[in-house]
Coordinates of C-alpha atoms in Angstrom, one line a residue:
M1168 CA 0.0 0.0 0.0
K1169 CA 2.8 2.3 1.0
N1170 CA 4.5 1.7 -2.3
K1171 CA 1.4 2.7 -4.2
L1172 CA 1.3 6.1 -2.5
T1173 CA 4.9 6.9 -3.1
R1174 CA 5.2 5.7 -6.6
N1175 CA 5.0 8.1 -9.6
W1176 CA 5.7 11.4 -7.8
G1177 CA 6.5 13.2 -10.9
L1178 CA 3.3 12.2 -12.6
K1179 CA 1.3 13.3 -9.5
I1180 CA 3.0 16.7 -9.3
A1181 CA 2.4 17.3 -13.0
S1182 CA -1.2 16.4 -12.6
F1183 CA -1.6 18.8 -9.7
L1184 CA 0.0 21.7 -11.7
S1185 CA -2.1 20.9 -14.7
A1186 CA -5.3 21.0 -12.5
A1187 CA -4.3 24.4 -11.0
V1188 CA -3.6 25.9 -14.4
L1189 CA -6.8 24.5 -15.7
W1190 CA -8.7 26.1 -12.8
L1191 CA -7.1 29.5 -13.4
V1192 CA -7.9 29.3 -17.1
V1193 CA -11.5 28.4 -16.4
T1194 CA -11.7 31.2 -13.7
N1195 CA -10.3 33.8 -16.0
I1196 CA -12.6 32.8 -18.8
N1197 CA -15.7 32.9 -16.6
D1198 CA -14.8 35.9 -14.2
P1199 CA -11.9 37.9 -15.7
I1200 CA -10.3 41.0 -14.1
M1201 CA -11.9 44.2 -15.4
T1202 CA -11.4 48.0 -14.9
Y1203 CA -14.1 50.4 -13.8
R1204 CA -13.6 54.2 -13.9
V1205 CA -15.5 56.8 -11.9
T1206 CA -15.2 60.5 -12.4
D1207 CA -15.5 63.4 -9.9
V1208 CA -15.3 61.6 -6.7
P1209 CA -15.5 63.9 -3.6
V1210 CA -13.0 63.4 -0.8
T1211 CA -14.4 63.4 2.8
I1212 CA -12.1 65.2 5.2
K1213 CA -12.2 63.6 8.6
N1214 CA -11.2 65.0 12.0
A1215 CA -11.2 68.6 10.7
N1216 CA -11.8 69.7 14.3
L1217 CA -8.1 69.0 14.9
I1218 CA -7.5 72.2 12.9
T1219 CA -10.5 74.3 14.0
D1220 CA -10.0 73.5 17.7
R1221 CA -6.6 75.3 17.5
G1222 CA -8.3 78.5 16.4
Q1223 CA -7.3 77.9 12.8
V1224 CA -9.2 77.5 9.5
Y1225 CA -8.2 75.6 6.4
E1226 CA -8.8 75.9 2.7
V1227 CA -8.5 73.1 0.1
L1228 CA -6.2 74.2 -2.6
D1229 CA -6.6 73.6 -6.3
G1230 CA -9.8 71.5 -5.9
T1231 CA -7.8 68.6 -4.5
D1232 CA -10.8 67.5 -2.5
M1233 CA -12.3 66.2 -5.8
I1234 CA -10.6 63.3 -7.6
D1235 CA -11.1 63.6 -11.3
V1236 CA -10.8 59.9 -12.1
V1237 CA -10.8 56.8 -9.8
T1238 CA -9.9 53.5 -11.4
V1239 CA -11.0 50.2 -9.9
S1240 CA -9.6 46.8 -11.0
A1241 CA -11.5 43.6 -9.9
P1242 CA -13.1 40.5 -11.2
R1243 CA -16.0 41.1 -13.4
S1244 CA -18.5 39.7 -10.9
I1245 CA -17.3 42.4 -8.4
I1246 CA -17.2 45.2 -10.9
D1247 CA -20.7 44.4 -12.0
S1248 CA -22.0 45.0 -8.5
L1249 CA -20.3 48.4 -8.0
D1250 CA -21.4 51.9 -8.8
R1251 CA -20.1 55.4 -8.0
S1252 CA -22.0 55.4 -4.6
N1253 CA -19.7 52.5 -3.5
I1254 CA -16.5 54.5 -4.0
V1255 CA -15.1 56.0 -0.7
A1256 CA -12.4 58.6 -0.6
V1257 CA -11.2 59.9 2.8
A1258 CA -8.5 62.3 3.9
D1259 CA -7.9 62.1 7.7
I1260 CA -6.4 65.2 9.3
N1261 CA -4.5 62.8 11.6
D1262 CA -2.3 62.1 8.6
L1263 CA -1.5 65.8 8.0
T1264 CA 2.1 66.3 6.9
S1265 CA 4.5 69.1 7.6
V1266 CA 3.7 70.6 4.2
D1267 CA 0.0 70.6 4.9
T1268 CA -1.0 67.7 2.7
V1269 CA -3.2 64.7 3.6
A1270 CA -3.0 61.3 1.9
I1271 CA -6.2 60.2 0.3
K1272 CA -7.3 56.7 1.1
L1273 CA -9.5 55.0 -1.5
S1274 CA -11.8 52.0 -0.9
T1275 CA -15.2 50.6 -1.6
N1276 CA -17.9 50.2 1.0
K1277 CA -18.4 46.6 -0.2
Y1278 CA -16.1 43.8 -1.6
N1279 CA -13.1 46.0 -0.8
D1280 CA -11.1 42.9 0.1
K1281 CA -11.9 41.4 -3.3
L1282 CA -10.5 44.4 -5.3
D1283 CA -7.4 43.8 -7.4
S1284 CA -6.5 47.6 -7.1
I1285 CA -8.1 51.0 -6.6
R1286 CA -6.3 54.3 -7.4
G1287 CA -7.0 57.9 -8.3
N1288 CA -5.3 60.5 -10.5
I1289 CA -4.3 62.4 -7.3
D1290 CA -3.2 60.9 -4.1
S1291 CA -3.4 63.7 -1.5
V1292 CA -5.4 66.8 -0.5
R1293 CA -3.5 70.1 -0.3
L1294 CA -4.5 72.5 2.4
S1295 CA -3.8 76.1 3.3
I1296 CA -4.0 76.5 7.1
E1297 CA -4.0 79.8 8.8
E1298 CA -5.2 81.7 11.9
K1299 CA -9.0 82.3 12.1
L1300 CA -10.2 85.9 12.4
S1301 CA -13.6 87.3 13.2
K1302 CA -14.9 90.8 13.0
S1303 CA -18.2 92.7 12.9
L1304 CA -19.2 95.3 10.2
P1305 CA -22.1 97.6 9.8
V1306 CA -24.4 96.6 6.9
K1307 CA -24.7 99.5 4.5
S1308 CA -27.5 99.8 1.9
A1309 CA -27.1 100.9 -1.7
T1310 CA -29.1 101.0 -4.9
T1311 CA -28.4 100.1 -8.5
G1312 CA -30.1 101.3 -11.6
E1313 CA -32.4 104.3 -12.2
V1314 CA -35.9 104.9 -11.0
R1315 CA -38.6 106.0 -13.4
E1316 CA -38.2 109.5 -14.8
G1317 CA -39.7 112.1 -12.5
F1318 CA -38.9 110.2 -9.4
I1319 CA -35.9 110.0 -7.0
V1320 CA -34.7 107.6 -4.3
G1321 CA -35.4 108.8 -0.8
S1322 CA -34.2 106.9 2.3
V1323 CA -32.7 103.4 2.0
S1324 CA -32.5 101.2 5.1
T1325 CA -32.0 97.6 6.2
D1326 CA -33.8 95.7 8.8
Q1327 CA -30.5 94.5 10.3
N1328 CA -27.5 96.8 10.5
L1329 CA -24.7 94.5 11.7
I1330 CA -23.0 91.4 10.3
R1331 CA -20.2 89.2 11.9
I1332 CA -17.8 87.4 9.6
S1333 CA -15.2 84.7 10.3
G1334 CA -12.6 83.0 8.2
P1335 CA -8.9 83.0 7.3
K1336 CA -7.1 86.1 8.6
S1337 CA -5.7 86.9 5.2
I1338 CA -9.2 87.2 3.8
V1339 CA -11.1 88.7 6.7
S1340 CA -8.5 91.4 7.2
R1341 CA -9.2 92.6 3.6
V1342 CA -12.9 93.1 4.2
S1343 CA -13.7 96.7 4.8
K1344 CA -17.4 97.0 3.8
A1345 CA -20.6 94.9 4.0
Q1346 CA -23.3 96.1 1.6
A1347 CA -26.8 95.0 0.5
E1348 CA -27.8 96.4 -2.9
V1349 CA -31.3 96.7 -4.2
D1350 CA -32.1 97.2 -7.9
I1351 CA -34.5 100.2 -8.4
S1352 CA -34.6 100.2 -12.2
G1353 CA -37.9 101.6 -13.5
F1354 CA -39.6 101.7 -10.1
S1355 CA -42.0 104.5 -9.0
N1356 CA -43.2 103.0 -5.8
N1357 CA -41.5 102.0 -2.5
I1358 CA -39.5 98.8 -2.6
S1359 CA -39.0 96.2 0.2
T1360 CA -37.1 93.1 -0.7
D1361 CA -34.5 90.6 0.6
C1362 CA -31.0 91.3 -0.7
E1363 CA -27.7 89.4 -0.4
V1364 CA -25.1 90.9 1.8
R1365 CA -21.9 91.3 -0.2
L1366 CA -18.4 91.9 1.1
Y1367 CA -15.9 94.4 -0.4
D1368 CA -12.3 95.5 0.1
E1369 CA -11.1 99.1 0.4
E1370 CA -10.9 99.4 -3.4
G1371 CA -14.5 98.2 -4.0
N1372 CA -13.6 94.7 -5.2
E1373 CA -16.0 92.0 -4.0
I1374 CA -14.6 89.3 -1.8
T1375 CA -16.3 85.9 -2.4
A1376 CA -14.1 83.3 -0.7
E1377 CA -16.1 80.2 0.1
N1378 CA -14.5 79.7 3.5
L1379 CA -15.9 83.0 4.8
E1380 CA -18.7 82.5 7.3
K1381 CA -21.4 85.2 7.7
S1382 CA -23.8 85.6 10.6
I1383 CA -26.4 86.6 8.1
S1384 CA -26.5 86.1 4.3
K1385 CA -29.5 88.3 3.4
V1386 CA -31.2 91.4 4.8
R1387 CA -34.4 93.1 3.9
V1388 CA -33.8 96.4 2.2
N1389 CA -36.4 99.1 2.2
A1390 CA -36.0 101.8 -0.5
E1391 CA -38.3 104.9 -0.5
I1392 CA -39.2 106.1 -4.0
L1393 CA -40.3 109.8 -4.1
E1394 CA -41.8 112.0 -6.8
R1395 CA -39.8 115.1 -7.8
K1396 CA -41.3 118.6 -8.3
T1397 CA -39.7 121.9 -9.0
L1398 CA -41.1 124.7 -6.9
P1399 CA -40.6 128.5 -7.0
L1400 CA -39.6 130.5 -3.9
T1401 CA -41.6 133.3 -2.3
C1402 CA -40.8 135.6 0.5
E1403 CA -42.9 138.0 2.7
V1404 CA -40.7 141.0 3.5
T1405 CA -41.4 142.9 6.7
G1406 CA -40.3 146.3 8.1
T1407 CA -40.1 149.9 6.8
P1408 CA -36.9 151.3 5.3
E1409 CA -35.3 154.6 6.4
D1410 CA -37.2 157.8 5.5
G1411 CA -36.5 158.7 1.9
C1412 CA -36.2 155.0 0.9
Q1413 CA -38.8 152.4 -0.1
F1414 CA -38.9 148.6 -0.6
T1415 CA -39.6 148.2 -4.3
G1416 CA -41.7 145.0 -3.8
E1417 CA -39.1 143.1 -5.8
V1418 CA -37.4 140.1 -4.2
T1419 CA -34.7 138.1 -5.9
F1420 CA -33.2 134.7 -5.0
S1421 CA -29.8 133.3 -5.8
K1422 CA -31.8 130.2 -6.7
A1423 CA -35.3 131.0 -7.9
A1424 CA -36.6 127.5 -8.0
V1425 CA -35.8 124.3 -6.1
T1426 CA -36.4 120.7 -6.9
V1427 CA -37.9 118.7 -4.0
A1428 CA -39.1 115.2 -3.5
G1429 CA -42.0 113.7 -1.6
R1430 CA -45.0 111.5 -1.9
S1431 CA -47.2 112.3 -4.9
K1432 CA -50.3 113.1 -2.9
L1433 CA -48.3 115.5 -0.7
L1434 CA -46.6 117.3 -3.5
E1435 CA -49.8 117.9 -5.5
N1436 CA -51.0 120.5 -3.0
I1437 CA -47.7 122.4 -2.8
E1438 CA -47.2 125.3 -5.2
A1439 CA -44.2 127.2 -3.7
I1440 CA -41.8 127.2 -0.9
A1441 CA -42.8 130.3 1.2
I1442 CA -40.3 132.1 3.4
P1443 CA -42.4 133.6 6.1
A1444 CA -42.6 137.2 7.4
G1445 CA -39.8 138.2 9.8
V1446 CA -37.0 136.3 8.0
V1447 CA -36.2 139.2 5.7
D1448 CA -36.6 142.6 7.5
V1449 CA -35.9 145.9 5.8
T1450 CA -36.4 148.1 8.9
G1451 CA -34.2 151.2 8.6
A1452 CA -32.6 150.1 5.4
T1453 CA -31.1 152.5 2.9
E1454 CA -29.9 149.9 0.4
D1455 CA -30.8 146.4 -0.8
V1456 CA -31.1 143.8 2.1
T1457 CA -29.7 140.3 1.5
V1458 CA -30.3 137.5 3.9
L1459 CA -28.9 133.9 3.7
V1460 CA -31.9 131.7 4.2
D1461 CA -31.9 128.0 5.0
I1462 CA -35.1 126.9 3.1
T1463 CA -35.1 123.4 4.6
K1464 CA -36.7 125.0 7.6
Y1465 CA -39.8 125.8 5.5
L1466 CA -40.2 122.6 3.7
P1467 CA -43.4 120.8 4.6
D1468 CA -43.1 117.5 6.6
G1469 CA -42.3 114.7 4.3
V1470 CA -40.7 116.9 1.6
T1471 CA -36.9 116.9 1.1
L1472 CA -34.5 118.5 -1.3
A1473 CA -33.8 116.5 -4.4
E1474 CA -30.8 118.2 -6.0
N1475 CA -27.2 117.0 -5.7
N1476 CA -24.7 119.4 -4.0
F1477 CA -27.5 121.7 -2.8
V1478 CA -28.0 121.9 0.9
G1479 CA -30.8 124.4 0.9
R1480 CA -29.1 127.8 1.5
V1481 CA -30.3 130.6 -0.7
D1482 CA -29.5 134.4 -0.8
V1483 CA -32.7 136.4 -0.6
T1484 CA -32.5 140.0 -1.6
A1485 CA -35.1 142.7 -1.0
K1486 CA -34.7 145.7 -3.3
I1487 CA -34.5 149.1 -1.7
E1488 CA -34.5 152.4 -3.7
A1489 CA -34.2 156.0 -2.7
E1490 CA -37.3 158.0 -3.3
R1491 CA -37.5 160.5 -6.1
D1492 CA -39.7 163.6 -6.6
R1493 CA -42.1 164.5 -9.3
A1494 CA -44.5 167.4 -9.7
V1495 CA -47.9 166.6 -11.0
R1496 CA -50.1 169.4 -12.3
I1497 CA -53.7 169.2 -11.3
P1498 CA -56.5 171.3 -12.8
V1499 CA -57.8 173.5 -10.1
G1500 CA -61.3 172.4 -11.1
R1501 CA -60.4 168.9 -9.6
I1502 CA -59.6 170.3 -6.2
R1503 CA -62.4 169.5 -3.7
F1504 CA -63.4 171.5 -0.6
D1505 CA -64.2 169.7 2.6
G1506 CA -65.8 171.3 5.7
L1507 CA -67.1 174.4 3.9
P1508 CA -69.8 175.9 6.2
E1509 CA -73.3 176.1 5.0
G1510 CA -74.1 179.5 3.3
Y1511 CA -70.6 180.0 1.9
R1512 CA -68.9 179.4 -1.4
A1513 CA -65.2 178.9 -2.1
V1514 CA -63.5 179.9 -5.4
I1515 CA -59.8 179.3 -6.2
T1516 CA -58.4 182.5 -7.7
E1517 CA -54.7 181.5 -7.9
P1518 CA -53.4 179.6 -9.7
V1519 CA -55.8 180.2 -12.4
N1520 CA -55.6 176.9 -14.3
E1521 CA -53.4 174.2 -12.6
C1522 CA -51.9 173.5 -9.2
S1523 CA -48.5 171.8 -9.0
I1524 CA -48.3 169.1 -6.4
T1525 CA -45.0 167.3 -5.7
F1526 CA -45.0 163.6 -4.8
S1527 CA -42.1 161.5 -3.5
G1528 CA -41.8 157.8 -4.2
L1529 CA -40.2 155.1 -6.4
L1530 CA -39.3 156.4 -9.8
A1531 CA -41.2 153.6 -11.6
V1532 CA -44.4 154.5 -9.7
L1533 CA -44.0 158.3 -10.2
N1534 CA -43.6 157.9 -13.9
E1535 CA -47.0 156.1 -14.1
V1536 CA -49.1 158.7 -12.1
T1537 CA -51.6 160.8 -14.0
A1538 CA -53.5 163.9 -12.9
E1539 CA -56.8 161.9 -13.0
E1540 CA -55.5 159.5 -10.3
V1541 CA -54.8 162.4 -7.8
T1542 CA -57.3 163.2 -5.2
A1543 CA -56.7 166.9 -4.1
V1544 CA -58.6 168.4 -1.2
V1545 CA -58.7 171.7 0.7
D1546 CA -59.9 170.9 4.3
L1547 CA -61.4 174.1 5.6
E1548 CA -62.1 172.8 9.0
A1549 CA -58.5 171.8 9.5
W1550 CA -57.3 175.2 8.1
M1551 CA -59.6 177.1 10.4
A1552 CA -58.3 175.1 13.4
D1553 CA -54.7 176.0 12.4
E1554 CA -55.7 179.6 12.0
D1555 CA -57.6 179.7 15.3
M1556 CA -60.6 180.9 13.4
E1557 CA -63.9 180.0 15.1
E1558 CA -66.1 181.4 12.3
L1559 CA -65.4 181.6 8.6
T1560 CA -65.6 185.1 7.2
E1561 CA -65.5 186.4 3.7
G1562 CA -62.1 187.1 2.2
S1563 CA -59.2 185.8 0.2
Y1564 CA -56.9 183.3 1.9
W1565 CA -54.0 181.0 1.0
M1566 CA -54.9 177.4 1.9
P1567 CA -52.9 174.1 1.7
V1568 CA -54.0 171.4 -0.8
N1569 CA -53.7 167.8 0.6
A1570 CA -53.2 165.2 -2.2
T1571 CA -53.2 161.5 -2.3
V1572 CA -53.0 158.8 -5.1
E1573 CA -55.1 155.7 -4.2
G1574 CA -53.4 152.4 -4.7
R1575 CA -49.9 153.8 -5.0
N1576 CA -47.2 154.1 -2.4
L1577 CA -46.6 157.8 -2.8
R1578 CA -46.5 160.7 -0.4
Q1579 CA -47.0 164.4 -0.9
N1580 CA -43.7 166.3 -0.5
G1581 CA -43.8 169.9 0.6
V1582 CA -46.8 172.2 0.7
S1583 CA -48.9 173.2 -2.3
E1584 CA -51.2 176.2 -1.7
V1585 CA -54.0 177.9 -3.6
R1586 CA -55.6 181.3 -3.0
V1587 CA -59.3 180.7 -2.1
H1588 CA -61.9 183.5 -2.1
I1589 CA -64.6 182.9 0.5
I1590 CA -68.0 184.3 -0.4
E1591 CA -71.0 184.4 1.8
N1592 CA -74.2 183.6 0.0
E1593 CA -76.9 186.3 0.0
N1594 CA -80.2 185.5 1.8

């Protein structure tokens, strides 16, 4: 029996090798090794807290947390049971090197021990690690675009006015402004909408780093849209100039009209910006009076100025002129007698035809006066009182003529007299 087992060793070994080869051949024919490629495989970074717990932040450089191509080699039976969801890529911060790289470990979440090989086109994640910095900024509001013609932007505000940002010191230190912008193009009514908070450096360049954390990402921006209207200025001048001078009634403004803005219903009832009495006072003036007036004090509530570089200060000038004299000749037949006692007649004997009366006033007014506008009166009662005459007697007397011009700011200058013959009527 023993001899039978130990005989023909060479033949037995050859038979075993032949069987093994035959098995490999059959296996490779029925379940050959195949290659499977998966693109854009994300890398999971584990234990990132080992960085953040030290008060640092990291940034993945050059997109190395995404493997462009992963190649898996395995028997066809294994390959057929795999898809991209089975590919696992991990970079563990515990494996961080001195040059801030982390090796990528590739595997599958099933049949991993049956893989022939698995590899990616990159083998490590590159990081930039630096100190973490936080700071708070006011949130400013701004507008873009242009409102509808005839309208203007009023106040613009946000419902939150502070944002806190955190991230790499090199980036956070560059941020100088946080701003929420609302597009007002073509609007004629108030706007209230949520807008993204954007970050800018000192030169106005937007900073959009992905590893910046914001306490808020959006705020509600409220933009007031107001109608514009151009209004003239008016002024009520008070006071009386020095004797011999008059206010001409003319008021000039360094800016005769001002553009304002407000709600449409409010503006439709406003026709002018009125500077009230007492602001421009010409008392005792002998020349033009100019006053610098802040017209914003006289704008109705809800109305604001709507002109760039104009703060509301206007020079208001009240024109003052020296009075002039002019003699107006009045037919004596137009002179009226007041206070003539009953039973008497009065006849002007001198001058024979016309009486010259001098008026003082503004030249433009004097030049327009005609004799027909003058009211000339001889007041006998006043004359008798001045003469201490208790009873009028017949005779010839020089009497003053008092003259006025209704509706014109003129005064009689000097005394004009006529000779009056008093005649007592016969019974």
